[in-house]
PDB file of C-alpha atoms in Angstrom:
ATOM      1  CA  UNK A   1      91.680 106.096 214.167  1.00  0.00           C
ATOM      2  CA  UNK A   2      92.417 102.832 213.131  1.00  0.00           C
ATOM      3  CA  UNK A   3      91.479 103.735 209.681  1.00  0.00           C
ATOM      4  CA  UNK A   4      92.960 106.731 208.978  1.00  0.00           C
ATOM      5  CA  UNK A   5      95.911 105.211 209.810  1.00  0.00           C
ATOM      6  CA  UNK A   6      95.573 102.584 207.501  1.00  0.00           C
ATOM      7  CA  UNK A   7      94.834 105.452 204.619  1.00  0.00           C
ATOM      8  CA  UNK A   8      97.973 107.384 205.952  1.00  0.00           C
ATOM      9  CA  UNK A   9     100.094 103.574 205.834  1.00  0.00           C
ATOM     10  CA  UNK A  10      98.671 103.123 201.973  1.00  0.00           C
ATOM     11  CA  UNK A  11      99.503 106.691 200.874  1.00  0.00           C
ATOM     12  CA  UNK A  12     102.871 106.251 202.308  1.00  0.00           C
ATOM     13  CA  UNK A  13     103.115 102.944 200.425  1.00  0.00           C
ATOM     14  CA  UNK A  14     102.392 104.372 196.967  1.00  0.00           C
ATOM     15  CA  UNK A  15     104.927 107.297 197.592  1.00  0.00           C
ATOM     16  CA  UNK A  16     107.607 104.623 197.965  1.00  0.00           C
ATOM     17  CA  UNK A  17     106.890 103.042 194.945  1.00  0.00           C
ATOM     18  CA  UNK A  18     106.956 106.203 192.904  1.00  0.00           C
ATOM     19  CA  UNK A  19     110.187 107.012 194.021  1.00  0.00           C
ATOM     20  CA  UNK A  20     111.183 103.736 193.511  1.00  0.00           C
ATOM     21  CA  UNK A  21     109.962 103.970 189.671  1.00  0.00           C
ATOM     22  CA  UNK A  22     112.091 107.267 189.414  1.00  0.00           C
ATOM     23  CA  UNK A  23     114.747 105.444 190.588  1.00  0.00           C
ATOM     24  CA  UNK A  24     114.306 102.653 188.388  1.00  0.00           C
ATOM     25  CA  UNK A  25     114.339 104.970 185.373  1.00  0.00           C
ATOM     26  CA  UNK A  26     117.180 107.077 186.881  1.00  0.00           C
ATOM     27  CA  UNK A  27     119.100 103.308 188.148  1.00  0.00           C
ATOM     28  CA  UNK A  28     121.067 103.456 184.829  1.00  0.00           C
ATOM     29  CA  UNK A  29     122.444 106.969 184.051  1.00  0.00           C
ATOM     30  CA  UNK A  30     118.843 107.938 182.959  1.00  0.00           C
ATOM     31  CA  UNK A  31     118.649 105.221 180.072  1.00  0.00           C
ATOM     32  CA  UNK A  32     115.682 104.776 178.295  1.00  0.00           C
ATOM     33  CA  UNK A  33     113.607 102.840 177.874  1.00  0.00           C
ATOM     34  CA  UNK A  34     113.372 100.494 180.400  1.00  0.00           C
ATOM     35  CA  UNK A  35     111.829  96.924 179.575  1.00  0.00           C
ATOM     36  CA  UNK A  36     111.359  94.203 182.535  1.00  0.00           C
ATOM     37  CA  UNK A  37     110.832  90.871 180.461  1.00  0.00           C
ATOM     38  CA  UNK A  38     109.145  88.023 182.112  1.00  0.00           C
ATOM     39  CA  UNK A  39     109.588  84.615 181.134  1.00  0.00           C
ATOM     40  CA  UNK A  40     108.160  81.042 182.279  1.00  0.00           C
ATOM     41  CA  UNK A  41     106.123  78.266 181.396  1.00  0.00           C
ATOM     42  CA  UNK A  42     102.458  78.038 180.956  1.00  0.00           C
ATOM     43  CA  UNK A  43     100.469  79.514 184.498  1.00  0.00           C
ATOM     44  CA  UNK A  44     104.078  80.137 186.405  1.00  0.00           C
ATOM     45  CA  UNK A  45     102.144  83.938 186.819  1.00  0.00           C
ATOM     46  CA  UNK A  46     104.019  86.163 184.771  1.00  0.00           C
ATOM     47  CA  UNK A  47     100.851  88.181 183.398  1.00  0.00           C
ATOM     48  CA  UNK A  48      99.198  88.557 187.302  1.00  0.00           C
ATOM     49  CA  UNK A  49     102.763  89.354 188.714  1.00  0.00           C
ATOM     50  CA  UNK A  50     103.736  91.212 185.415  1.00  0.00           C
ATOM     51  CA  UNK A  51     100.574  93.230 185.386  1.00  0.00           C
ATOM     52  CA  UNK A  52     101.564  94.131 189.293  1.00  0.00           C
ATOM     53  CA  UNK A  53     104.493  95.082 189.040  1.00  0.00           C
ATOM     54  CA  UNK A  54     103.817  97.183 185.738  1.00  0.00           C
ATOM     55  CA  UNK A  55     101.014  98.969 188.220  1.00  0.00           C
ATOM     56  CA  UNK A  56     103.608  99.848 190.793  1.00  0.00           C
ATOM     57  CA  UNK A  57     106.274 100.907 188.718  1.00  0.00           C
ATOM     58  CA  UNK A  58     104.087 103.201 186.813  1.00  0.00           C
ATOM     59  CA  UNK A  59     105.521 101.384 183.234  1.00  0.00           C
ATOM     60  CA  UNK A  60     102.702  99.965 180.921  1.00  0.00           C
ATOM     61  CA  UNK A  61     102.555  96.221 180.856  1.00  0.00           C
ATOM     62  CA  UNK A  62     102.034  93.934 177.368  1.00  0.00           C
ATOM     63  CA  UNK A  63     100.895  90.600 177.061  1.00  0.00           C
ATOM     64  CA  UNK A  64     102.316  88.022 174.613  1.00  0.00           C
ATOM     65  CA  UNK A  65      99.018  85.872 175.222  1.00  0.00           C
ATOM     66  CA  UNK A  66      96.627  88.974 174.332  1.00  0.00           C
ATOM     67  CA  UNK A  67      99.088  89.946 171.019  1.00  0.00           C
ATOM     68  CA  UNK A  68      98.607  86.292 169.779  1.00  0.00           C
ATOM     69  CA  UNK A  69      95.142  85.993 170.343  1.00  0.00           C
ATOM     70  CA  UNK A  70      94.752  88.897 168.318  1.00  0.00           C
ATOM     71  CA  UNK A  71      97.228  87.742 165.351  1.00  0.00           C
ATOM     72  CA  UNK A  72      95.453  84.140 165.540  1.00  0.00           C
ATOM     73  CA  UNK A  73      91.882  86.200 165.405  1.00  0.00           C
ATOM     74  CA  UNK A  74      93.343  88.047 162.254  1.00  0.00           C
ATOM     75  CA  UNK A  75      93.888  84.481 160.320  1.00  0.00           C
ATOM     76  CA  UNK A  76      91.074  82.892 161.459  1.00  0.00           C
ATOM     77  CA  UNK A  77      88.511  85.353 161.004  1.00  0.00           C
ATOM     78  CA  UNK A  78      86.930  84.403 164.547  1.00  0.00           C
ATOM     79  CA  UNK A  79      87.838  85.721 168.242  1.00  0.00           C
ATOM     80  CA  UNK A  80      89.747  83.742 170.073  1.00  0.00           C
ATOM     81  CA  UNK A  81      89.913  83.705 174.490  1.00  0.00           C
ATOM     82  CA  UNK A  82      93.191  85.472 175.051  1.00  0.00           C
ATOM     83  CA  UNK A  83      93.991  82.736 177.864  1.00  0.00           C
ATOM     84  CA  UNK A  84      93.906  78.547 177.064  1.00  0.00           C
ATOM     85  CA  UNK A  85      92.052  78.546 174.126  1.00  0.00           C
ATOM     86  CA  UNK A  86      92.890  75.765 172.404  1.00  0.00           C
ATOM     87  CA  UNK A  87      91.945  77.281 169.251  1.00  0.00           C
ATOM     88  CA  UNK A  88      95.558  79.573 169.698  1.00  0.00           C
ATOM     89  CA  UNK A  89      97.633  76.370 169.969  1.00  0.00           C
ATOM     90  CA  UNK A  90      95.946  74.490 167.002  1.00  0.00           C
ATOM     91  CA  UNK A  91      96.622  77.893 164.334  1.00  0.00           C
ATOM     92  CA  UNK A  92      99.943  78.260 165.358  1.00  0.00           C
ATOM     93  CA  UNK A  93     100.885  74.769 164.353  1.00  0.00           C
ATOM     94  CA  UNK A  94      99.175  74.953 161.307  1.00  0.00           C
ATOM     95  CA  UNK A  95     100.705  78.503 160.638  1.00  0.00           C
ATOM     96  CA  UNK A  96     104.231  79.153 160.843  1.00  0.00           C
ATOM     97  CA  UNK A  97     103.791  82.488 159.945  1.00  0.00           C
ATOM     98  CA  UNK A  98     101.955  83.387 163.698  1.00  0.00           C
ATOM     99  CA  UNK A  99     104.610  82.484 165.593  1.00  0.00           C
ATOM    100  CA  UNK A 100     107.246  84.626 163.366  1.00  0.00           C
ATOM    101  CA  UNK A 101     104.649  87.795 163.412  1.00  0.00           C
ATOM    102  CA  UNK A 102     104.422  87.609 167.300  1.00  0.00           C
ATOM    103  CA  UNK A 103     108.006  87.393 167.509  1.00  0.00           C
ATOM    104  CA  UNK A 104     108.983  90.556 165.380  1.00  0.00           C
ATOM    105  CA  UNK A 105     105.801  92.194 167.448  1.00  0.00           C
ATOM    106  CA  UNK A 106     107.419  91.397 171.049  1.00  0.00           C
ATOM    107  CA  UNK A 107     110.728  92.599 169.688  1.00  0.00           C
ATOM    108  CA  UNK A 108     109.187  95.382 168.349  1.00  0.00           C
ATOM    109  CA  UNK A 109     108.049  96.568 171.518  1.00  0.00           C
ATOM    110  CA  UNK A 110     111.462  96.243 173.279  1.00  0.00           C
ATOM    111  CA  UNK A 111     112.566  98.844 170.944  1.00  0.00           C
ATOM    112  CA  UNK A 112     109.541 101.199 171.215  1.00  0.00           C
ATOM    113  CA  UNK A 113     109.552 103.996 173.011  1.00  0.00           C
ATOM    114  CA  UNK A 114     108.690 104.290 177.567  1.00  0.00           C
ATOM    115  CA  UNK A 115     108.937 101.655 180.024  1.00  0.00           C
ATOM    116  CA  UNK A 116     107.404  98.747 179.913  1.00  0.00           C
ATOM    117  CA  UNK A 117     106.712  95.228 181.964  1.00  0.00           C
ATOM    118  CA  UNK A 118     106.221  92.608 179.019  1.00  0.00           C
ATOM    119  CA  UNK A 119     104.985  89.077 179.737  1.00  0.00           C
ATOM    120  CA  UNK A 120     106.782  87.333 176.329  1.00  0.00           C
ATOM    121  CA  UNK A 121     108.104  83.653 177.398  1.00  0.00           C
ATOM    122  CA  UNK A 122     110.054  83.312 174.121  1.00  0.00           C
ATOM    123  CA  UNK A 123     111.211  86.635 173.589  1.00  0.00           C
ATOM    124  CA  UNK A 124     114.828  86.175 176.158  1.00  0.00           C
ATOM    125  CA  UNK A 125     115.654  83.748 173.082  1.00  0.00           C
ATOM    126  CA  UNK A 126     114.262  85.976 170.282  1.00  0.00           C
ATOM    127  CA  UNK A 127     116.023  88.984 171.270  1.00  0.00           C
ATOM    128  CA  UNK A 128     118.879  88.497 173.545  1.00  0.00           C
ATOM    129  CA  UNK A 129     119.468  91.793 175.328  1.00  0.00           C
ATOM    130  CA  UNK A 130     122.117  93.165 177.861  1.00  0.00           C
ATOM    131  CA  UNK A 131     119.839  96.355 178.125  1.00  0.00           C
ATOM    132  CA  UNK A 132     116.870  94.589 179.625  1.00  0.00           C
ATOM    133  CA  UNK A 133     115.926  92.898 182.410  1.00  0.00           C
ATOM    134  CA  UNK A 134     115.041  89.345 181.800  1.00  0.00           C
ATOM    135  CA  UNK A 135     113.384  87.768 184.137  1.00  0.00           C
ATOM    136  CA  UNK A 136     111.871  83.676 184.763  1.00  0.00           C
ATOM    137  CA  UNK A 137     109.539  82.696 186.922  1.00  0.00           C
ATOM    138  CA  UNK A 138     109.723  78.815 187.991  1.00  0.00           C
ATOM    139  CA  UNK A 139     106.971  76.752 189.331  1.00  0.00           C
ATOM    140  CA  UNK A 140     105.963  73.383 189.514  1.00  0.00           C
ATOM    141  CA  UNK A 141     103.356  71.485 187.120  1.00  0.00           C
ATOM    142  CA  UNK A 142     101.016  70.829 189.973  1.00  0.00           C
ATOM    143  CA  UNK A 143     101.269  74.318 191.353  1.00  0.00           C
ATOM    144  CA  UNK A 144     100.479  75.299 187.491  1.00  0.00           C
ATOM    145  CA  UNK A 145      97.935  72.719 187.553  1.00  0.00           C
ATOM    146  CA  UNK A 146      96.394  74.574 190.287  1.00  0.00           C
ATOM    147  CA  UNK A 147      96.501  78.185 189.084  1.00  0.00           C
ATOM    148  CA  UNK A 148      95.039  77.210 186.219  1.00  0.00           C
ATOM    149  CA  UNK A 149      92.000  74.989 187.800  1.00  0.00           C
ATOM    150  CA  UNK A 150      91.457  78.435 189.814  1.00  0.00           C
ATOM    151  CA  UNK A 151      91.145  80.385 186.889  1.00  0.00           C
ATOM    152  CA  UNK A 152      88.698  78.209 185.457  1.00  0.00           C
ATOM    153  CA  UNK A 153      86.647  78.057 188.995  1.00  0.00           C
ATOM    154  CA  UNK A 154      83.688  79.686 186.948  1.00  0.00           C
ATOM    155  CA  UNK A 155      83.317  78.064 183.894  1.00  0.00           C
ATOM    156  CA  UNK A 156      83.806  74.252 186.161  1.00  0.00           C
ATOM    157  CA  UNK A 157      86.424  73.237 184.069  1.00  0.00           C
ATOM    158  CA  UNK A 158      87.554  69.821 185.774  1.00  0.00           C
ATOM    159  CA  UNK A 159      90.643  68.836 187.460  1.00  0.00           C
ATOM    160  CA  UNK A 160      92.038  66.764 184.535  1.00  0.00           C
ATOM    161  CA  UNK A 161      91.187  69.218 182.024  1.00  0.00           C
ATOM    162  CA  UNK A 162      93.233  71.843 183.532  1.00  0.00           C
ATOM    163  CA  UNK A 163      96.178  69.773 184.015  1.00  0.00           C
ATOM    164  CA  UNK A 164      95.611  68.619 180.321  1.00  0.00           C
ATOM    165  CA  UNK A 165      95.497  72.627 179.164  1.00  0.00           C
ATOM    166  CA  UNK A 166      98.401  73.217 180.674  1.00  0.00           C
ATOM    167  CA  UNK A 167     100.592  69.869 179.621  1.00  0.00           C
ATOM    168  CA  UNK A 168      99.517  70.888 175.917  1.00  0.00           C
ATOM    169  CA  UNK A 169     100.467  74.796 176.223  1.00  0.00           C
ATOM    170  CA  UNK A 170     103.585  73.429 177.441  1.00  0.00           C
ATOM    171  CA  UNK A 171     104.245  70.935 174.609  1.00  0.00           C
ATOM    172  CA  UNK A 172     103.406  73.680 172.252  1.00  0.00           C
ATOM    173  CA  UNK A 173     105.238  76.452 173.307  1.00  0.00           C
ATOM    174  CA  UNK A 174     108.364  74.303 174.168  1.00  0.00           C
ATOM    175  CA  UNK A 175     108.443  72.866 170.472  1.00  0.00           C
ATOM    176  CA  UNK A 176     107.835  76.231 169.001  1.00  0.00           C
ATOM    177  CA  UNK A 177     110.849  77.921 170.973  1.00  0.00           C
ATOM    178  CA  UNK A 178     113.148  74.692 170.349  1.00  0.00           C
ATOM    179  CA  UNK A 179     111.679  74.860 166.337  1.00  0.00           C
ATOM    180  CA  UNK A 180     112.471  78.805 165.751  1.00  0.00           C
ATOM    181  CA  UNK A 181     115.340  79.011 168.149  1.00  0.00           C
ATOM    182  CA  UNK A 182     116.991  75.821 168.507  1.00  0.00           C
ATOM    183  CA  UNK A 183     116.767  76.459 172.373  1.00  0.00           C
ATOM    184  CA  UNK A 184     115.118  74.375 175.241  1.00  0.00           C
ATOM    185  CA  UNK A 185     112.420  76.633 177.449  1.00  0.00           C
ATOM    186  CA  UNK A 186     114.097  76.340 180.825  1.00  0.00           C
ATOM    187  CA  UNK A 187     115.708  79.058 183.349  1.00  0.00           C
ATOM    188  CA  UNK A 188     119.608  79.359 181.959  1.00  0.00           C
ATOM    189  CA  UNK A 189     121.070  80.962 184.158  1.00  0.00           C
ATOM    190  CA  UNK A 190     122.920  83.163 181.602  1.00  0.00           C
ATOM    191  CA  UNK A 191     120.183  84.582 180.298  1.00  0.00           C
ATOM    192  CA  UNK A 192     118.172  85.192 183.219  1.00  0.00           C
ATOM    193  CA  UNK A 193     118.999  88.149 185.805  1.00  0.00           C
ATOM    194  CA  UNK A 194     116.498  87.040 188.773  1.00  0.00           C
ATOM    195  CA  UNK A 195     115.060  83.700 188.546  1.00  0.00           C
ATOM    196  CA  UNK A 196     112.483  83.439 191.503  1.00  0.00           C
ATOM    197  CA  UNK A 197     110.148  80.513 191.938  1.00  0.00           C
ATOM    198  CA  UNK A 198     106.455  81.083 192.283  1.00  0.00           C
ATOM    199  CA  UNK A 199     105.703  77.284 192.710  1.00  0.00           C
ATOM    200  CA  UNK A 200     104.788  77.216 196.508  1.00  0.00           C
ATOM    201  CA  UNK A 201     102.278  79.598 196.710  1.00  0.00           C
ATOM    202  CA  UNK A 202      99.274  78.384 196.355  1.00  0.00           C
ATOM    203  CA  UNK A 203      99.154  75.021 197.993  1.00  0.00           C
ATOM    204  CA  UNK A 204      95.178  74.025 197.530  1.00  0.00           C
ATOM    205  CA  UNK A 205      93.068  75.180 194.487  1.00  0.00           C
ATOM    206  CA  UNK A 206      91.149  77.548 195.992  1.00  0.00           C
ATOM    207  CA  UNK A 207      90.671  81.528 194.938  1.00  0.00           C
ATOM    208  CA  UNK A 208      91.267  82.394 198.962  1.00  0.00           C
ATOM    209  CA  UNK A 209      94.525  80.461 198.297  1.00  0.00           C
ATOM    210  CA  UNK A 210      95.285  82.276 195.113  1.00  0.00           C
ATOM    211  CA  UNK A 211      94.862  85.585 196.654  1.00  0.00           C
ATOM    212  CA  UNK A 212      97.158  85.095 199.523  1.00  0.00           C
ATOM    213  CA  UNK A 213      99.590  83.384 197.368  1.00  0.00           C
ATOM    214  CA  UNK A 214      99.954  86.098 195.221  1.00  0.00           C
ATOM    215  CA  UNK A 215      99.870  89.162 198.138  1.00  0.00           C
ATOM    216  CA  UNK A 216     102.768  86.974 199.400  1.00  0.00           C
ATOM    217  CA  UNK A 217     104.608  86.581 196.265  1.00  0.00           C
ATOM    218  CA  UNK A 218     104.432  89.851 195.098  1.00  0.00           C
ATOM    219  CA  UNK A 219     106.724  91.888 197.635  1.00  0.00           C
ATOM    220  CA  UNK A 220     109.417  89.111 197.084  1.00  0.00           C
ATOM    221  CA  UNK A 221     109.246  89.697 193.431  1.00  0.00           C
ATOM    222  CA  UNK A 222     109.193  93.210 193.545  1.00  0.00           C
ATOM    223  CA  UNK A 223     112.255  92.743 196.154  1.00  0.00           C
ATOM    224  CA  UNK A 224     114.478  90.935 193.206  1.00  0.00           C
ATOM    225  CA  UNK A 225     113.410  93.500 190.421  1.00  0.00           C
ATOM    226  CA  UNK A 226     114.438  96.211 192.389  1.00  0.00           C
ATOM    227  CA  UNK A 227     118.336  95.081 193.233  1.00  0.00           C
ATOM    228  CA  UNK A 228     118.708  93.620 189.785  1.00  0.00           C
ATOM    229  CA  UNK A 229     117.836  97.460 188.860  1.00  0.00           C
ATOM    230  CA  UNK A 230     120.104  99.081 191.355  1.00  0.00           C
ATOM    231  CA  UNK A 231     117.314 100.159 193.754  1.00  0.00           C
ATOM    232  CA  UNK A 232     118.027  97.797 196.379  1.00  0.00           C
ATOM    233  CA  UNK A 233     121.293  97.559 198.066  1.00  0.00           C
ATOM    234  CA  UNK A 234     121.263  93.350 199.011  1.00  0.00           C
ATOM    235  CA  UNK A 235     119.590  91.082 197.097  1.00  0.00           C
ATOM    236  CA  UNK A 236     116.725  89.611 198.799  1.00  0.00           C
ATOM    237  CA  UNK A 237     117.028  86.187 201.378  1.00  0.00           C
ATOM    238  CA  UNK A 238     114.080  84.420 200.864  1.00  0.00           C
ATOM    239  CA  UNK A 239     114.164  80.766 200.123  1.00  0.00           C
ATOM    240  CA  UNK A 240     111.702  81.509 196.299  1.00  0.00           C
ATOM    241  CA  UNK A 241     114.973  83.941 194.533  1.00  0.00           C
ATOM    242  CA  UNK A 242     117.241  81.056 193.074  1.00  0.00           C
ATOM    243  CA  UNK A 243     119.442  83.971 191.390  1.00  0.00           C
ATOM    244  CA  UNK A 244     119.622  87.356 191.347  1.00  0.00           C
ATOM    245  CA  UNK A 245     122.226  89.573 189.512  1.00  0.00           C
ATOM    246  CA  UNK A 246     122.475  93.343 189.175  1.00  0.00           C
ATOM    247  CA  UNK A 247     121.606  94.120 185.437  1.00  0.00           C
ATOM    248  CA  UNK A 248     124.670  96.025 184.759  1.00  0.00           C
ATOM    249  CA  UNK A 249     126.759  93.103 186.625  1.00  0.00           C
TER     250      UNK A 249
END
């Protein structure tokens, strides 16, 4: 009994996000397409909560990180790791000309055709939009610190290593976006529609720790997304959403 009524609970689940999705793509007169941008600094979790949401929404997702490692790939003439390859950082500092091709890639995508979730930290500056969602997710060096250590659990990359990784992503992308835009990387308010923080989540660096983070995360997220998009009446109360304004507000 118990679990068929778990199957019954799950089926009953996904049937609320469809209609959620329809009413996502219906939320604006029936505009189209729909693009959910997520910004953030280095590990904050936009591609794990970008590819979740993308999942429930039914909307395909894109990652920045996998579109440069395939640009960098193209000039080097090697493969690169689509995540913290330092390899990534070093071309695009020696190559102006990655940067400015991943650019007019992400903003090609927010004018292609169907919905789509894309994780693009730059791209809020690149292309300033009113039609789009644009999202930031905050969290903490040490909490990124952590997420990142996880994700290295197998190959036993060491404590100071990951913090190093991720102080050097940062460095990188910050003087890239300041370089091309003339704008700091940081949540403005302006720009951003929900800002939500994601820094509390995973308070040791462990994957059990990871996992419950993110299942605890992820329905707060999801909560924001929705009444920026009209699909929720009252914008969720929980401590993590530090703003969150209706799209067409």
């Amino acid at each position: 009994a118990g679990s068929g009524l778990g199957l019954r609970t799950k089926k009953v689940a996904h049937l609320s996000d469809i209609l959620k999705a329809s009413a996502v793509r219906l939320g604006r007169g029936g505009v189209d397409p729909m693009k959910i941008v997520i910004s953030g600094l280095t590990a904050a979790g936009k591609t794990t909560h970008g590819a979740l949401l993308a999942e429930q929404l039914g909307f395909r997702f894109h990652s920045s990180t996998l579109t440069l490692a395939e640009i960098v790939a193209e000039r080097i003439a090697r493969p690169v790791l689509p995540r913290w390859d330092p390899a990534m950082d070093e071309a695009r500092l020696a190559d102006v000309g990655i940067d400015e091709e991943l650019d007019q890639r992400m903003v090609h995508l927010l004018d292609s055709p169907g919905d789509a979730v894309i994780d693009a930290c730059m791209l809020p500056w690149v292309a300033p939009s009113a039609e789009h969602l644009y999202v930031w997710l905050d969290s903490g060096l040490a909490s990124r610190v952590r997420k990142c250590f996880v994700s290295h659990l197998e190959d036993g990359v060491p404590w100071g290593e990951a913090r190093a990784r991720v102080l050097s992503k940062d460095r990188v992308t910050v003087g890239q976006l300041l370089k091309s835009t003339g704008h700091a990387l940081n949540p403005d308010p302006r720009l951003f529609h929900l800002i939500v923080s994601n820094g509390d989540t995973i308070p040791q660096p462990t994957l059990a720790c990871a996992q419950e983070g993110i299942e605890m995360f992820a329905p707060i997220f999801r909560a924001g997304v929705d009444y920026c998009l009209g699909v929720r009446s009252h914008p969720p109360t929980e401590s993590q959403v530090i703003q969150c304004r209706p799209l067409d507000a």
